[in-house]
Amino acid sequence: MPVKLAIFGGSFDPPHLGHLAFARFALDALAPDQLVWLPAGRQWQKPDQVMAAAVHRSSMIRRLIAGEPRFVLDDRELHRRGPSFTADTLREFAGQNPGAELMFLIGQDQYARLPTWYQVETVTALATPVVVPRAGEA
């Protein structure tokens, strides 16, 4: 049986209880073997955005997800030089987990911008997008 990985990407600046509630819901609804928290490094679509330091965002996520063994922090994008492209990261996950079913969890705001993403065809070919609705957004 193939491994199921749910990859939860975002700036997580800061990670909050809404992120945690969605991640717990995703564990129940999608039944992945792991839910990978993937904080973004340098976001190419938001080049001027000032974010908390990577070490602080990682630390906050670790504290938030402690106690749930299916939650895993993957900080590869925080250490990548240059902009973080989801297509590159998903290629890495697919190469490291041959045959795995990949799901990519994103917010409704990012889903609306999906057509503008770098190599969006690669993103949707490698992983099934799972969209997180946000209060007040249609």
PDB file of C-alpha atoms in Angstrom, residues 22-112:
ATOM      1  CA  PHE A  22      -7.146  22.414  10.024  1.00  0.00           C
ATOM      2  CA  ALA A  23      -4.203  20.009  10.289  1.00  0.00           C
ATOM      3  CA  ARG A  24      -6.101  17.886  12.822  1.00  0.00           C
ATOM      4  CA  PHE A  25      -9.169  17.914  10.570  1.00  0.00           C
ATOM      5  CA  ALA A  26      -6.971  16.845   7.634  1.00  0.00           C
ATOM      6  CA  LEU A  27      -5.610  13.929   9.676  1.00  0.00           C
ATOM      7  CA  ASP A  28      -9.158  12.693  10.222  1.00  0.00           C
ATOM      8  CA  ALA A  29     -10.531  13.452   6.756  1.00  0.00           C
ATOM      9  CA  LEU A  30      -7.574  12.415   4.595  1.00  0.00           C
ATOM     10  CA  ALA A  31      -5.982   9.751   6.840  1.00  0.00           C
ATOM     11  CA  PRO A  32      -2.397  10.443   5.724  1.00  0.00           C
ATOM     12  CA  ASP A  33       0.482   8.455   7.160  1.00  0.00           C
ATOM     13  CA  GLN A  34       2.119  11.809   7.896  1.00  0.00           C
ATOM     14  CA  LEU A  35       1.104  15.422   7.738  1.00  0.00           C
ATOM     15  CA  VAL A  36       4.206  17.440   6.877  1.00  0.00           C
ATOM     16  CA  TRP A  37       4.344  21.068   7.992  1.00  0.00           C
ATOM     17  CA  LEU A  38       6.355  22.897   5.327  1.00  0.00           C
ATOM     18  CA  PRO A  39       7.154  26.513   6.210  1.00  0.00           C
ATOM     19  CA  ALA A  40       7.984  28.598   3.163  1.00  0.00           C
ATOM     20  CA  GLY A  41      11.399  30.079   2.702  1.00  0.00           C
ATOM     21  CA  ARG A  42      11.662  33.096   0.447  1.00  0.00           C
ATOM     22  CA  GLN A  43       8.267  33.440  -1.194  1.00  0.00           C
ATOM     23  CA  TRP A  44       8.723  34.478  -4.800  1.00  0.00           C
ATOM     24  CA  GLN A  45       5.236  35.991  -5.092  1.00  0.00           C
ATOM     25  CA  LYS A  46       5.778  38.123  -1.982  1.00  0.00           C
ATOM     26  CA  PRO A  47       9.384  39.311  -2.363  1.00  0.00           C
ATOM     27  CA  ASP A  48       8.956  42.301  -0.046  1.00  0.00           C
ATOM     28  CA  GLN A  49       7.189  40.412   2.740  1.00  0.00           C
ATOM     29  CA  VAL A  50       9.101  40.552   5.997  1.00  0.00           C
ATOM     30  CA  MET A  51       8.703  37.345   7.990  1.00  0.00           C
ATOM     31  CA  ALA A  52       9.926  36.149  11.334  1.00  0.00           C
ATOM     32  CA  ALA A  53      13.305  34.437  11.208  1.00  0.00           C
ATOM     33  CA  ALA A  54      13.252  30.843   9.994  1.00  0.00           C
ATOM     34  CA  VAL A  55      14.568  29.524  13.308  1.00  0.00           C
ATOM     35  CA  HIS A  56      11.696  31.192  15.164  1.00  0.00           C
ATOM     36  CA  ARG A  57       9.001  29.927  12.804  1.00  0.00           C
ATOM     37  CA  SER A  58      10.440  26.389  13.042  1.00  0.00           C
ATOM     38  CA  SER A  59      10.490  26.593  16.818  1.00  0.00           C
ATOM     39  CA  MET A  60       6.886  27.819  16.957  1.00  0.00           C
ATOM     40  CA  ILE A  61       5.727  25.013  14.670  1.00  0.00           C
ATOM     41  CA  ARG A  62       7.575  22.386  16.742  1.00  0.00           C
ATOM     42  CA  ARG A  63       5.825  23.612  19.879  1.00  0.00           C
ATOM     43  CA  LEU A  64       2.448  23.690  18.148  1.00  0.00           C
ATOM     44  CA  ILE A  65       2.664  20.150  16.735  1.00  0.00           C
ATOM     45  CA  ALA A  66       4.253  18.460  19.754  1.00  0.00           C
ATOM     46  CA  GLY A  67       2.348  15.399  20.895  1.00  0.00           C
ATOM     47  CA  GLU A  68       0.968  14.300  17.506  1.00  0.00           C
ATOM     48  CA  PRO A  69       3.318  11.687  16.039  1.00  0.00           C
ATOM     49  CA  ARG A  70       1.834  11.992  12.530  1.00  0.00           C
ATOM     50  CA  PHE A  71       2.817  15.677  12.384  1.00  0.00           C
ATOM     51  CA  VAL A  72       6.309  16.256  11.008  1.00  0.00           C
ATOM     52  CA  LEU A  73       8.176  19.513  10.442  1.00  0.00           C
ATOM     53  CA  ASP A  74      10.142  19.726   7.198  1.00  0.00           C
ATOM     54  CA  ASP A  75      12.228  22.871   7.011  1.00  0.00           C
ATOM     55  CA  ARG A  76      13.917  22.272   3.639  1.00  0.00           C
ATOM     56  CA  GLU A  77      12.497  25.444   2.106  1.00  0.00           C
ATOM     57  CA  LEU A  78      13.858  27.530   4.970  1.00  0.00           C
ATOM     58  CA  HIS A  79      17.374  26.411   4.035  1.00  0.00           C
ATOM     59  CA  ARG A  80      17.015  26.711   0.264  1.00  0.00           C
ATOM     60  CA  ARG A  81      18.894  29.470  -1.472  1.00  0.00           C
ATOM     61  CA  GLY A  82      16.740  31.625  -3.656  1.00  0.00           C
ATOM     62  CA  PRO A  83      12.967  31.574  -3.863  1.00  0.00           C
ATOM     63  CA  SER A  84      10.878  28.635  -2.714  1.00  0.00           C
ATOM     64  CA  PHE A  85       8.963  27.001  -5.542  1.00  0.00           C
ATOM     65  CA  THR A  86       6.372  24.381  -4.623  1.00  0.00           C
ATOM     66  CA  ALA A  87       7.085  22.513  -7.864  1.00  0.00           C
ATOM     67  CA  ASP A  88      10.726  21.997  -6.823  1.00  0.00           C
ATOM     68  CA  THR A  89       9.767  20.869  -3.339  1.00  0.00           C
ATOM     69  CA  LEU A  90       7.139  18.415  -4.602  1.00  0.00           C
ATOM     70  CA  ARG A  91       9.676  16.957  -7.057  1.00  0.00           C
ATOM     71  CA  GLU A  92      11.962  16.338  -4.079  1.00  0.00           C
ATOM     72  CA  PHE A  93       9.177  14.690  -2.067  1.00  0.00           C
ATOM     73  CA  ALA A  94       8.197  12.494  -5.029  1.00  0.00           C
ATOM     74  CA  GLY A  95      11.827  11.459  -5.567  1.00  0.00           C
ATOM     75  CA  GLN A  96      12.321  10.657  -1.894  1.00  0.00           C
ATOM     76  CA  ASN A  97       9.009   8.772  -1.619  1.00  0.00           C
ATOM     77  CA  PRO A  98       8.533   6.775  -4.852  1.00  0.00           C
ATOM     78  CA  GLY A  99       4.930   5.702  -5.304  1.00  0.00           C
ATOM     79  CA  ALA A 100       3.645   7.867  -2.463  1.00  0.00           C
ATOM     80  CA  GLU A 101       0.311   9.635  -2.757  1.00  0.00           C
ATOM     81  CA  LEU A 102       1.054  13.325  -2.240  1.00  0.00           C
ATOM     82  CA  MET A 103      -1.539  15.873  -1.195  1.00  0.00           C
ATOM     83  CA  PHE A 104      -0.725  19.565  -0.919  1.00  0.00           C
ATOM     84  CA  LEU A 105      -2.779  21.535   1.603  1.00  0.00           C
ATOM     85  CA  ILE A 106      -3.115  25.229   0.808  1.00  0.00           C
ATOM     86  CA  GLY A 107      -5.252  28.145   1.895  1.00  0.00           C
ATOM     87  CA  GLN A 108      -8.135  29.352  -0.215  1.00  0.00           C
ATOM     88  CA  ASP A 109      -6.253  32.604  -0.842  1.00  0.00           C
ATOM     89  CA  GLN A 110      -3.328  30.726  -2.406  1.00  0.00           C
ATOM     90  CA  TYR A 111      -5.640  28.413  -4.345  1.00  0.00           C
ATOM     91  CA  ALA A 112      -7.152  31.478  -6.023  1.00  0.00           C
TER      92      ALA A 112
END
